[in-house]
Amino acid sequence: MTADPTAVRRGRPPQTEEQAEEVRARIVEATAAVFTRNGSRGLSVAQIIEQAGLARPTFYRYFGNAAEPLRAVLDASNDGLVGGIRAALAGTDEPVQLGIRLIDAYVDWARGHGPMLRPLFAELHDPGSPVSAYRERALDDIRDLVRKT
């Protein structure tokens, strides 16, 4: 038996790459909002999908658990901090100006987090929190940048 090429396909229509990225970004944004309210220990798939307004199967199409989109949030945070410091280090050799640029890079990074800074800082030194591991990675990246400079 051969399939009729003109037959209507049942189910959900295929998703474009742009649509998939929009849904993924929506989940990551919802994760950041839940993390801001509850920290990493209060993070659950149920809260993320409620915040994002998505169905559970949609979440699991993109992520296997609540920790995965949190890693995306923390990766973006670290990338922002390390990138800001990289730009500050590349800007000048004059010590005072370099110090000011480094402080500005850190302050800009912190301002970009808004209320998410509270749970982020609260969990920095908690060995049971995924935030602590990201702190160590960011510090290693920053040390490497400074050594190279």
mmCIF file of N, CA and C in Angstrom:
data_model
loop_
_atom_site.group_PDB
_atom_site.id
_atom_site.type_symbol
_atom_site.label_atom_id
_atom_site.label_comp_id
_atom_site.label_asym_id
_atom_site.label_seq_id
_atom_site.Cartn_x
_atom_site.Cartn_y
_atom_site.Cartn_z
ATOM 1 N N MET A 1 0.844 -1.165 0.000
ATOM 2 C CA MET A 1 0.000 0.000 0.000
ATOM 3 C C MET A 1 0.898 1.240 0.000
ATOM 4 N N THR A 2 0.678 2.150 -0.904
ATOM 5 C CA THR A 2 1.465 3.375 -0.988
ATOM 6 C C THR A 2 0.656 4.535 -0.433
ATOM 7 N N ALA A 3 1.370 5.479 0.149
ATOM 8 C CA ALA A 3 0.709 6.643 0.735
ATOM 9 C C ALA A 3 0.316 7.619 -0.359
ATOM 10 N N ASP A 4 -0.838 8.202 -0.200
ATOM 11 C CA ASP A 4 -1.325 9.199 -1.152
ATOM 12 C C ASP A 4 -0.604 10.518 -0.858
ATOM 13 N N PRO A 5 0.206 11.053 -1.781
ATOM 14 C CA PRO A 5 0.950 12.289 -1.520
ATOM 15 C C PRO A 5 0.052 13.502 -1.312
ATOM 16 N N THR A 6 -1.205 13.427 -1.703
ATOM 17 C CA THR A 6 -2.103 14.562 -1.522
ATOM 18 C C THR A 6 -2.918 14.436 -0.236
ATOM 19 N N ALA A 7 -2.735 13.348 0.490
ATOM 20 C CA ALA A 7 -3.489 13.149 1.725
ATOM 21 C C ALA A 7 -3.079 14.188 2.770
ATOM 22 N N VAL A 8 -4.018 14.572 3.571
ATOM 23 C CA VAL A 8 -3.770 15.556 4.622
ATOM 24 C C VAL A 8 -3.023 14.869 5.764
ATOM 25 N N ARG A 9 -1.958 15.478 6.200
ATOM 26 C CA ARG A 9 -1.163 14.954 7.313
ATOM 27 C C ARG A 9 -1.875 15.283 8.607
ATOM 28 N N ARG A 10 -1.990 14.296 9.465
ATOM 29 C CA ARG A 10 -2.633 14.527 10.763
ATOM 30 C C ARG A 10 -1.608 15.047 11.760
ATOM 31 N N GLY A 11 -2.085 15.707 12.771
ATOM 32 C CA GLY A 11 -1.206 16.183 13.829
ATOM 33 C C GLY A 11 -0.743 17.605 13.602
ATOM 34 N N ARG A 12 0.241 17.965 14.379
ATOM 35 C CA ARG A 12 0.795 19.312 14.357
ATOM 36 C C ARG A 12 1.613 19.557 13.090
ATOM 37 N N PRO A 13 1.497 20.743 12.486
ATOM 38 C CA PRO A 13 2.301 21.021 11.288
ATOM 39 C C PRO A 13 3.787 21.113 11.656
ATOM 40 N N PRO A 14 4.672 20.853 10.707
ATOM 41 C CA PRO A 14 6.108 20.955 10.991
ATOM 42 C C PRO A 14 6.467 22.368 11.452
ATOM 43 N N GLN A 15 7.428 22.449 12.339
ATOM 44 C CA GLN A 15 7.852 23.723 12.903
ATOM 45 C C GLN A 15 9.102 24.217 12.178
ATOM 46 N N THR A 16 9.153 25.520 11.909
ATOM 47 C CA THR A 16 10.350 26.093 11.299
ATOM 48 C C THR A 16 11.428 26.229 12.366
ATOM 49 N N GLU A 17 12.654 26.403 11.920
ATOM 50 C CA GLU A 17 13.771 26.589 12.843
ATOM 51 C C GLU A 17 13.573 27.851 13.692
ATOM 52 N N GLU A 18 13.044 28.909 13.082
ATOM 53 C CA GLU A 18 12.800 30.158 13.817
ATOM 54 C C GLU A 18 11.751 29.955 14.904
ATOM 55 N N GLN A 19 10.693 29.215 14.578
ATOM 56 C CA GLN A 19 9.654 28.935 15.573
ATOM 57 C C GLN A 19 10.219 28.118 16.729
ATOM 58 N N ALA A 20 11.048 27.148 16.399
ATOM 59 C CA ALA A 20 11.658 26.320 17.444
ATOM 60 C C ALA A 20 12.533 27.170 18.362
ATOM 61 N N GLU A 21 13.304 28.076 17.789
ATOM 62 C CA GLU A 21 14.165 28.955 18.599
ATOM 63 C C GLU A 21 13.330 29.900 19.463
ATOM 64 N N GLU A 22 12.201 30.365 18.942
ATOM 65 C CA GLU A 22 11.317 31.230 19.732
ATOM 66 C C GLU A 22 10.765 30.491 20.937
ATOM 67 N N VAL A 23 10.346 29.244 20.740
ATOM 68 C CA VAL A 23 9.806 28.451 21.853
ATOM 69 C C VAL A 23 10.908 28.177 22.867
ATOM 70 N N ARG A 24 12.079 27.819 22.385
ATOM 71 C CA ARG A 24 13.205 27.546 23.282
ATOM 72 C C ARG A 24 13.537 28.793 24.106
ATOM 73 N N ALA A 25 13.591 29.943 23.450
ATOM 74 C CA ALA A 25 13.873 31.206 24.151
ATOM 75 C C ALA A 25 12.782 31.523 25.166
ATOM 76 N N ARG A 26 11.550 31.216 24.824
ATOM 77 C CA ARG A 26 10.429 31.445 25.753
ATOM 78 C C ARG A 26 10.582 30.586 27.007
ATOM 79 N N ILE A 27 11.023 29.360 26.831
ATOM 80 C CA ILE A 27 11.234 28.474 27.974
ATOM 81 C C ILE A 27 12.385 28.985 28.838
ATOM 82 N N VAL A 28 13.461 29.413 28.210
ATOM 83 C CA VAL A 28 14.613 29.934 28.958
ATOM 84 C C VAL A 28 14.215 31.207 29.710
ATOM 85 N N GLU A 29 13.450 32.078 29.068
ATOM 86 C CA GLU A 29 12.985 33.306 29.725
ATOM 87 C C GLU A 29 12.085 32.982 30.916
ATOM 88 N N ALA A 30 11.196 32.013 30.747
ATOM 89 C CA ALA A 30 10.321 31.596 31.854
ATOM 90 C C ALA A 30 11.148 31.003 32.990
ATOM 91 N N THR A 31 12.178 30.264 32.648
ATOM 92 C CA THR A 31 13.061 29.682 33.664
ATOM 93 C C THR A 31 13.745 30.778 34.464
ATOM 94 N N ALA A 32 14.201 31.811 33.775
ATOM 95 C CA ALA A 32 14.834 32.936 34.473
ATOM 96 C C ALA A 32 13.851 33.595 35.427
ATOM 97 N N ALA A 33 12.598 33.738 35.016
ATOM 98 C CA ALA A 33 11.585 34.359 35.882
ATOM 99 C C ALA A 33 11.312 33.503 37.112
ATOM 100 N N VAL A 34 11.202 32.198 36.929
ATOM 101 C CA VAL A 34 10.956 31.299 38.067
ATOM 102 C C VAL A 34 12.180 31.280 38.985
ATOM 103 N N PHE A 35 13.367 31.242 38.411
ATOM 104 C CA PHE A 35 14.599 31.285 39.206
ATOM 105 C C PHE A 35 14.666 32.577 40.012
ATOM 106 N N THR A 36 14.268 33.680 39.405
ATOM 107 C CA THR A 36 14.279 34.973 40.102
ATOM 108 C C THR A 36 13.370 34.935 41.325
ATOM 109 N N ARG A 37 12.215 34.304 41.195
ATOM 110 C CA ARG A 37 11.273 34.218 42.320
ATOM 111 C C ARG A 37 11.690 33.203 43.375
ATOM 112 N N ASN A 38 12.202 32.036 42.943
ATOM 113 C CA ASN A 38 12.344 30.905 43.858
ATOM 114 C C ASN A 38 13.753 30.358 44.024
ATOM 115 N N GLY A 39 14.700 30.821 43.250
ATOM 116 C CA GLY A 39 16.034 30.237 43.291
ATOM 117 C C GLY A 39 16.043 28.883 42.613
ATOM 118 N N SER A 40 17.198 28.226 42.607
ATOM 119 C CA SER A 40 17.305 26.956 41.880
ATOM 120 C C SER A 40 16.565 25.818 42.575
ATOM 121 N N ARG A 41 16.477 25.873 43.890
ATOM 122 C CA ARG A 41 15.791 24.789 44.607
ATOM 123 C C ARG A 41 14.277 24.843 44.419
ATOM 124 N N GLY A 42 13.750 25.993 44.069
ATOM 125 C CA GLY A 42 12.321 26.133 43.844
ATOM 126 C C GLY A 42 11.933 26.010 42.382
ATOM 127 N N LEU A 43 12.876 25.600 41.558
ATOM 128 C CA LEU A 43 12.650 25.514 40.120
ATOM 129 C C LEU A 43 12.072 24.147 39.757
ATOM 130 N N SER A 44 10.981 24.157 39.008
ATOM 131 C CA SER A 44 10.386 22.895 38.559
ATOM 132 C C SER A 44 9.840 23.065 37.149
ATOM 133 N N VAL A 45 9.708 21.945 36.459
ATOM 134 C CA VAL A 45 9.137 21.974 35.116
ATOM 135 C C VAL A 45 7.725 22.548 35.176
ATOM 136 N N ALA A 46 6.951 22.151 36.189
ATOM 137 C CA ALA A 46 5.571 22.639 36.312
ATOM 138 C C ALA A 46 5.528 24.164 36.381
ATOM 139 N N GLN A 47 6.415 24.759 37.164
ATOM 140 C CA GLN A 47 6.432 26.223 37.276
ATOM 141 C C GLN A 47 6.906 26.883 35.983
ATOM 142 N N ILE A 48 7.870 26.257 35.320
ATOM 143 C CA ILE A 48 8.386 26.824 34.074
ATOM 144 C C ILE A 48 7.308 26.820 32.998
ATOM 145 N N ILE A 49 6.603 25.686 32.848
ATOM 146 C CA ILE A 49 5.583 25.634 31.786
ATOM 147 C C ILE A 49 4.408 26.544 32.108
ATOM 148 N N GLU A 50 4.108 26.701 33.386
ATOM 149 C CA GLU A 50 3.040 27.635 33.759
ATOM 150 C C GLU A 50 3.457 29.066 33.408
ATOM 151 N N GLN A 51 4.686 29.419 33.752
ATOM 152 C CA GLN A 51 5.200 30.756 33.450
ATOM 153 C C GLN A 51 5.246 30.999 31.938
ATOM 154 N N ALA A 52 5.650 29.982 31.181
ATOM 155 C CA ALA A 52 5.794 30.128 29.729
ATOM 156 C C ALA A 52 4.477 29.983 28.991
ATOM 157 N N GLY A 53 3.460 29.427 29.653
ATOM 158 C CA GLY A 53 2.188 29.203 28.990
ATOM 159 C C GLY A 53 2.264 28.106 27.941
ATOM 160 N N LEU A 54 3.028 27.068 28.245
ATOM 161 C CA LEU A 54 3.228 25.962 27.317
ATOM 162 C C LEU A 54 2.751 24.649 27.922
ATOM 163 N N ALA A 55 2.558 23.670 27.064
ATOM 164 C CA ALA A 55 2.192 22.331 27.526
ATOM 165 C C ALA A 55 3.459 21.560 27.905
ATOM 166 N N ARG A 56 3.312 20.615 28.792
ATOM 167 C CA ARG A 56 4.437 19.797 29.244
ATOM 168 C C ARG A 56 5.162 19.110 28.078
ATOM 169 N N PRO A 57 4.442 18.496 27.114
ATOM 170 C CA PRO A 57 5.163 17.867 25.997
ATOM 171 C C PRO A 57 6.007 18.859 25.191
ATOM 172 N N THR A 58 5.535 20.086 25.086
ATOM 173 C CA THR A 58 6.314 21.103 24.372
ATOM 174 C C THR A 58 7.621 21.367 25.104
ATOM 175 N N PHE A 59 7.556 21.484 26.422
ATOM 176 C CA PHE A 59 8.785 21.688 27.207
ATOM 177 C C PHE A 59 9.769 20.552 26.937
ATOM 178 N N TYR A 60 9.281 19.313 27.030
ATOM 179 C CA TYR A 60 10.169 18.156 26.897
ATOM 180 C C TYR A 60 10.671 17.949 25.465
ATOM 181 N N ARG A 61 10.077 18.600 24.507
ATOM 182 C CA ARG A 61 10.615 18.554 23.152
ATOM 183 C C ARG A 61 11.953 19.292 23.096
ATOM 184 N N TYR A 62 12.133 20.268 23.983
ATOM 185 C CA TYR A 62 13.330 21.104 23.954
ATOM 186 C C TYR A 62 14.313 20.821 25.083
ATOM 187 N N PHE A 63 13.807 20.424 26.236
ATOM 188 C CA PHE A 63 14.652 20.214 27.410
ATOM 189 C C PHE A 63 14.223 18.936 28.131
ATOM 190 N N GLY A 64 15.194 18.272 28.752
ATOM 191 C CA GLY A 64 14.908 17.030 29.451
ATOM 192 C C GLY A 64 14.468 17.216 30.887
ATOM 193 N N ASN A 65 14.792 18.368 31.480
ATOM 194 C CA ASN A 65 14.428 18.647 32.870
ATOM 195 C C ASN A 65 14.592 20.143 33.130
ATOM 196 N N ALA A 66 14.272 20.570 34.338
ATOM 197 C CA ALA A 66 14.320 22.003 34.673
ATOM 198 C C ALA A 66 15.743 22.535 34.753
ATOM 199 N N ALA A 67 16.712 21.659 35.006
ATOM 200 C CA ALA A 67 18.099 22.110 35.118
ATOM 201 C C ALA A 67 18.669 22.552 33.765
ATOM 202 N N GLU A 68 18.194 21.963 32.685
ATOM 203 C CA GLU A 68 18.752 22.303 31.365
ATOM 204 C C GLU A 68 18.492 23.753 30.959
ATOM 205 N N PRO A 69 17.266 24.263 31.038
ATOM 206 C CA PRO A 69 17.107 25.687 30.688
ATOM 207 C C PRO A 69 17.773 26.610 31.716
ATOM 208 N N LEU A 70 17.910 26.150 32.970
ATOM 209 C CA LEU A 70 18.645 26.956 33.948
ATOM 210 C C LEU A 70 20.104 27.065 33.529
ATOM 211 N N ARG A 71 20.666 25.988 33.000
ATOM 212 C CA ARG A 71 22.042 26.060 32.493
ATOM 213 C C ARG A 71 22.149 27.095 31.373
ATOM 214 N N ALA A 72 21.135 27.178 30.530
ATOM 215 C CA ALA A 72 21.144 28.187 29.461
ATOM 216 C C ALA A 72 21.126 29.597 30.052
ATOM 217 N N VAL A 73 20.343 29.798 31.108
ATOM 218 C CA VAL A 73 20.292 31.102 31.788
ATOM 219 C C VAL A 73 21.657 31.435 32.381
ATOM 220 N N LEU A 74 22.253 30.470 33.067
ATOM 221 C CA LEU A 74 23.545 30.698 33.711
ATOM 222 C C LEU A 74 24.668 30.850 32.692
ATOM 223 N N ASP A 75 24.596 30.108 31.582
ATOM 224 C CA ASP A 75 25.586 30.284 30.504
ATOM 225 C C ASP A 75 25.543 31.709 29.965
ATOM 226 N N ALA A 76 24.345 32.215 29.719
ATOM 227 C CA ALA A 76 24.197 33.580 29.201
ATOM 228 C C ALA A 76 24.736 34.595 30.205
ATOM 229 N N SER A 77 24.486 34.364 31.488
ATOM 230 C CA SER A 77 24.983 35.255 32.525
ATOM 231 C C SER A 77 26.510 35.276 32.538
ATOM 232 N N ASN A 78 27.107 34.092 32.544
ATOM 233 C CA ASN A 78 28.573 34.007 32.537
ATOM 234 C C ASN A 78 29.172 34.618 31.281
ATOM 235 N N ASP A 79 28.548 34.329 30.135
ATOM 236 C CA ASP A 79 29.048 34.890 28.887
ATOM 237 C C ASP A 79 29.014 36.411 28.919
ATOM 238 N N GLY A 80 27.966 36.968 29.517
ATOM 239 C CA GLY A 80 27.867 38.420 29.631
ATOM 240 C C GLY A 80 28.957 39.004 30.513
ATOM 241 N N LEU A 81 29.221 38.360 31.650
ATOM 242 C CA LEU A 81 30.250 38.851 32.568
ATOM 243 C C LEU A 81 31.639 38.723 31.947
ATOM 244 N N VAL A 82 31.950 37.557 31.445
ATOM 245 C CA VAL A 82 33.275 37.328 30.867
ATOM 246 C C VAL A 82 33.473 38.194 29.621
ATOM 247 N N GLY A 83 32.444 38.335 28.808
ATOM 248 C CA GLY A 83 32.542 39.185 27.621
ATOM 249 C C GLY A 83 32.771 40.647 27.979
ATOM 250 N N GLY A 84 32.087 41.115 29.017
ATOM 251 C CA GLY A 84 32.286 42.500 29.458
ATOM 252 C C GLY A 84 33.694 42.729 29.969
ATOM 253 N N ILE A 85 34.216 41.767 30.702
ATOM 254 C CA ILE A 85 35.584 41.892 31.217
ATOM 255 C C ILE A 85 36.594 41.796 30.074
ATOM 256 N N ARG A 86 36.321 40.917 29.116
ATOM 257 C CA ARG A 86 37.201 40.802 27.941
ATOM 258 C C ARG A 86 37.277 42.150 27.215
ATOM 259 N N ALA A 87 36.129 42.785 27.022
ATOM 260 C CA ALA A 87 36.098 44.086 26.339
ATOM 261 C C ALA A 87 36.834 45.146 27.161
ATOM 262 N N ALA A 88 36.675 45.111 28.478
ATOM 263 C CA ALA A 88 37.357 46.086 29.337
ATOM 264 C C ALA A 88 38.870 45.909 29.268
ATOM 265 N N LEU A 89 39.321 44.671 29.255
ATOM 266 C CA LEU A 89 40.760 44.407 29.199
ATOM 267 C C LEU A 89 41.361 44.828 27.861
ATOM 268 N N ALA A 90 40.572 44.764 26.814
ATOM 269 C CA ALA A 90 41.072 45.112 25.488
ATOM 270 C C ALA A 90 41.060 46.617 25.241
ATOM 271 N N GLY A 91 40.448 47.376 26.141
ATOM 272 C CA GLY A 91 40.236 48.793 25.879
ATOM 273 C C GLY A 91 41.385 49.712 26.183
ATOM 274 N N THR A 92 42.214 49.402 27.168
ATOM 275 C CA THR A 92 43.267 50.340 27.558
ATOM 276 C C THR A 92 44.338 49.619 28.369
ATOM 277 N N ASP A 93 45.553 50.184 28.347
ATOM 278 C CA ASP A 93 46.647 49.652 29.173
ATOM 279 C C ASP A 93 46.881 50.521 30.403
ATOM 280 N N GLU A 94 46.264 51.686 30.444
ATOM 281 C CA GLU A 94 46.455 52.618 31.554
ATOM 282 C C GLU A 94 45.739 52.056 32.782
ATOM 283 N N PRO A 95 46.455 51.853 33.902
ATOM 284 C CA PRO A 95 45.894 51.140 35.060
ATOM 285 C C PRO A 95 44.606 51.726 35.636
ATOM 286 N N VAL A 96 44.534 53.028 35.795
ATOM 287 C CA VAL A 96 43.331 53.615 36.385
ATOM 288 C C VAL A 96 42.145 53.427 35.450
ATOM 289 N N GLN A 97 42.344 53.713 34.185
ATOM 290 C CA GLN A 97 41.269 53.533 33.210
ATOM 291 C C GLN A 97 40.851 52.069 33.119
ATOM 292 N N LEU A 98 41.817 51.179 33.181
ATOM 293 C CA LEU A 98 41.518 49.750 33.143
ATOM 294 C C LEU A 98 40.659 49.367 34.343
ATOM 295 N N GLY A 99 41.024 49.851 35.519
ATOM 296 C CA GLY A 99 40.234 49.580 36.720
ATOM 297 C C GLY A 99 38.814 50.083 36.584
ATOM 298 N N ILE A 100 38.650 51.286 36.081
ATOM 299 C CA ILE A 100 37.321 51.860 35.891
ATOM 300 C C ILE A 100 36.528 51.033 34.889
ATOM 301 N N ARG A 101 37.165 50.641 33.789
ATOM 302 C CA ARG A 101 36.484 49.834 32.770
ATOM 303 C C ARG A 101 36.051 48.477 33.329
ATOM 304 N N LEU A 102 36.893 47.873 34.170
ATOM 305 C CA LEU A 102 36.535 46.580 34.777
ATOM 306 C C LEU A 102 35.350 46.730 35.731
ATOM 307 N N ILE A 103 35.376 47.769 36.534
ATOM 308 C CA ILE A 103 34.258 48.020 37.452
ATOM 309 C C ILE A 103 32.983 48.288 36.666
ATOM 310 N N ASP A 104 33.075 49.092 35.616
ATOM 311 C CA ASP A 104 31.901 49.371 34.778
ATOM 312 C C ASP A 104 31.363 48.094 34.135
ATOM 313 N N ALA A 105 32.252 47.217 33.698
ATOM 314 C CA ALA A 105 31.816 45.957 33.081
ATOM 315 C C ALA A 105 31.032 45.119 34.092
ATOM 316 N N TYR A 106 31.529 45.063 35.319
ATOM 317 C CA TYR A 106 30.844 44.290 36.355
ATOM 318 C C TYR A 106 29.490 44.917 36.702
ATOM 319 N N VAL A 107 29.458 46.226 36.856
ATOM 320 C CA VAL A 107 28.212 46.920 37.198
ATOM 321 C C VAL A 107 27.187 46.770 36.071
ATOM 322 N N ASP A 108 27.630 46.883 34.833
ATOM 323 C CA ASP A 108 26.715 46.697 33.698
ATOM 324 C C ASP A 108 26.149 45.284 33.686
ATOM 325 N N TRP A 109 27.001 44.303 33.942
ATOM 326 C CA TRP A 109 26.543 42.905 34.020
ATOM 327 C C TRP A 109 25.488 42.763 35.111
ATOM 328 N N ALA A 110 25.766 43.323 36.289
ATOM 329 C CA ALA A 110 24.830 43.208 37.413
ATOM 330 C C ALA A 110 23.509 43.908 37.102
ATOM 331 N N ARG A 111 23.570 45.093 36.532
ATOM 332 C CA ARG A 111 22.338 45.819 36.183
ATOM 333 C C ARG A 111 21.487 45.028 35.200
ATOM 334 N N GLY A 112 22.118 44.310 34.309
ATOM 335 C CA GLY A 112 21.400 43.527 33.316
ATOM 336 C C GLY A 112 20.598 42.384 33.906
ATOM 337 N N HIS A 113 20.879 42.036 35.143
ATOM 338 C CA HIS A 113 20.172 40.927 35.796
ATOM 339 C C HIS A 113 18.955 41.375 36.588
ATOM 340 N N GLY A 114 18.906 42.631 36.956
ATOM 341 C CA GLY A 114 17.764 43.118 37.731
ATOM 342 C C GLY A 114 17.535 42.275 38.971
ATOM 343 N N PRO A 115 16.271 41.908 39.246
ATOM 344 C CA PRO A 115 15.962 41.159 40.464
ATOM 345 C C PRO A 115 16.553 39.744 40.485
ATOM 346 N N MET A 116 16.994 39.232 39.326
ATOM 347 C CA MET A 116 17.589 37.895 39.318
ATOM 348 C C MET A 116 18.926 37.866 40.059
ATOM 349 N N LEU A 117 19.487 39.034 40.318
ATOM 350 C CA LEU A 117 20.758 39.100 41.025
ATOM 351 C C LEU A 117 20.635 38.565 42.453
ATOM 352 N N ARG A 118 19.481 38.757 43.081
ATOM 353 C CA ARG A 118 19.294 38.291 44.460
ATOM 354 C C ARG A 118 19.493 36.779 44.590
ATOM 355 N N PRO A 119 18.749 35.930 43.851
ATOM 356 C CA PRO A 119 18.982 34.495 44.013
ATOM 357 C C PRO A 119 20.340 34.069 43.456
ATOM 358 N N LEU A 120 20.834 34.782 42.459
ATOM 359 C CA LEU A 120 22.142 34.455 41.901
ATOM 360 C C LEU A 120 23.228 34.621 42.961
ATOM 361 N N PHE A 121 23.238 35.772 43.634
ATOM 362 C CA PHE A 121 24.226 36.001 44.681
ATOM 363 C C PHE A 121 23.981 35.119 45.905
ATOM 364 N N ALA A 122 22.718 34.845 46.206
ATOM 365 C CA ALA A 122 22.400 34.009 47.369
ATOM 366 C C ALA A 122 22.949 32.597 47.211
ATOM 367 N N GLU A 123 23.066 32.132 45.970
ATOM 368 C CA GLU A 123 23.501 30.753 45.733
ATOM 369 C C GLU A 123 24.946 30.627 45.266
ATOM 370 N N LEU A 124 25.668 31.729 45.186
ATOM 371 C CA LEU A 124 27.037 31.681 44.678
ATOM 372 C C LEU A 124 27.945 30.744 45.463
ATOM 373 N N HIS A 125 27.787 30.709 46.764
ATOM 374 C CA HIS A 125 28.683 29.912 47.612
ATOM 375 C C HIS A 125 27.995 28.682 48.183
ATOM 376 N N ASP A 126 26.875 28.298 47.595
ATOM 377 C CA ASP A 126 26.140 27.111 48.029
ATOM 378 C C ASP A 126 26.596 25.934 47.172
ATOM 379 N N PRO A 127 27.366 25.002 47.730
ATOM 380 C CA PRO A 127 27.888 23.903 46.913
ATOM 381 C C PRO A 127 26.797 23.020 46.309
ATOM 382 N N GLY A 128 25.597 23.059 46.850
ATOM 383 C CA GLY A 128 24.496 22.273 46.319
ATOM 384 C C GLY A 128 23.760 22.956 45.181
ATOM 385 N N SER A 129 24.131 24.174 44.881
ATOM 386 C CA SER A 129 23.450 24.946 43.839
ATOM 387 C C SER A 129 24.236 24.884 42.536
ATOM 388 N N PRO A 130 23.545 24.807 41.403
ATOM 389 C CA PRO A 130 24.253 24.857 40.123
ATOM 390 C C PRO A 130 24.923 26.210 39.885
ATOM 391 N N VAL A 131 24.467 27.231 40.575
ATOM 392 C CA VAL A 131 25.047 28.570 40.423
ATOM 393 C C VAL A 131 26.506 28.568 40.870
ATOM 394 N N SER A 132 26.814 27.834 41.925
ATOM 395 C CA SER A 132 28.174 27.784 42.462
ATOM 396 C C SER A 132 29.166 27.266 41.424
ATOM 397 N N ALA A 133 28.791 26.227 40.697
ATOM 398 C CA ALA A 133 29.678 25.680 39.663
ATOM 399 C C ALA A 133 29.900 26.701 38.548
ATOM 400 N N TYR A 134 28.865 27.451 38.217
ATOM 401 C CA TYR A 134 29.012 28.473 37.182
ATOM 402 C C TYR A 134 29.902 29.604 37.659
ATOM 403 N N ARG A 135 29.848 29.910 38.934
ATOM 404 C CA ARG A 135 30.721 30.940 39.492
ATOM 405 C C ARG A 135 32.172 30.530 39.296
ATOM 406 N N GLU A 136 32.478 29.287 39.593
ATOM 407 C CA GLU A 136 33.842 28.803 39.450
ATOM 408 C C GLU A 136 34.306 28.860 37.995
ATOM 409 N N ARG A 137 33.418 28.487 37.080
ATOM 410 C CA ARG A 137 33.781 28.534 35.667
ATOM 411 C C ARG A 137 34.037 29.973 35.216
ATOM 412 N N ALA A 138 33.179 30.905 35.656
ATOM 413 C CA ALA A 138 33.365 32.317 35.292
ATOM 414 C C ALA A 138 34.685 32.841 35.852
ATOM 415 N N LEU A 139 34.987 32.503 37.097
ATOM 416 C CA LEU A 139 36.244 32.958 37.689
ATOM 417 C C LEU A 139 37.446 32.384 36.950
ATOM 418 N N ASP A 140 37.366 31.119 36.566
ATOM 419 C CA ASP A 140 38.457 30.524 35.783
ATOM 420 C C ASP A 140 38.628 31.236 34.454
ATOM 421 N N ASP A 141 37.519 31.526 33.783
ATOM 422 C CA ASP A 141 37.582 32.231 32.500
ATOM 423 C C ASP A 141 38.172 33.627 32.662
ATOM 424 N N ILE A 142 37.785 34.312 33.731
ATOM 425 C CA ILE A 142 38.295 35.665 33.987
ATOM 426 C C ILE A 142 39.791 35.609 34.302
ATOM 427 N N ARG A 143 40.202 34.648 35.129
ATOM 428 C CA ARG A 143 41.635 34.495 35.438
ATOM 429 C C ARG A 143 42.439 34.269 34.156
ATOM 430 N N ASP A 144 41.932 33.413 33.279
ATOM 431 C CA ASP A 144 42.615 33.146 32.008
ATOM 432 C C ASP A 144 42.743 34.412 31.173
ATOM 433 N N LEU A 145 41.666 35.199 31.114
ATOM 434 C CA LEU A 145 41.706 36.455 30.359
ATOM 435 C C LEU A 145 42.763 37.402 30.914
ATOM 436 N N VAL A 146 42.794 37.543 32.234
ATOM 437 C CA VAL A 146 43.739 38.459 32.866
ATOM 438 C C VAL A 146 45.164 37.988 32.640
ATOM 439 N N ARG A 147 45.396 36.686 32.760
ATOM 440 C CA ARG A 147 46.747 36.153 32.523
ATOM 441 C C ARG A 147 47.204 36.407 31.090
ATOM 442 N N LYS A 148 46.311 36.223 30.144
ATOM 443 C CA LYS A 148 46.656 36.447 28.737
ATOM 444 C C LYS A 148 46.933 37.914 28.450
ATOM 445 N N THR A 149 46.251 38.784 29.188
ATOM 446 C CA THR A 149 46.431 40.219 28.975
ATOM 447 C C THR A 149 47.699 40.690 29.653
#
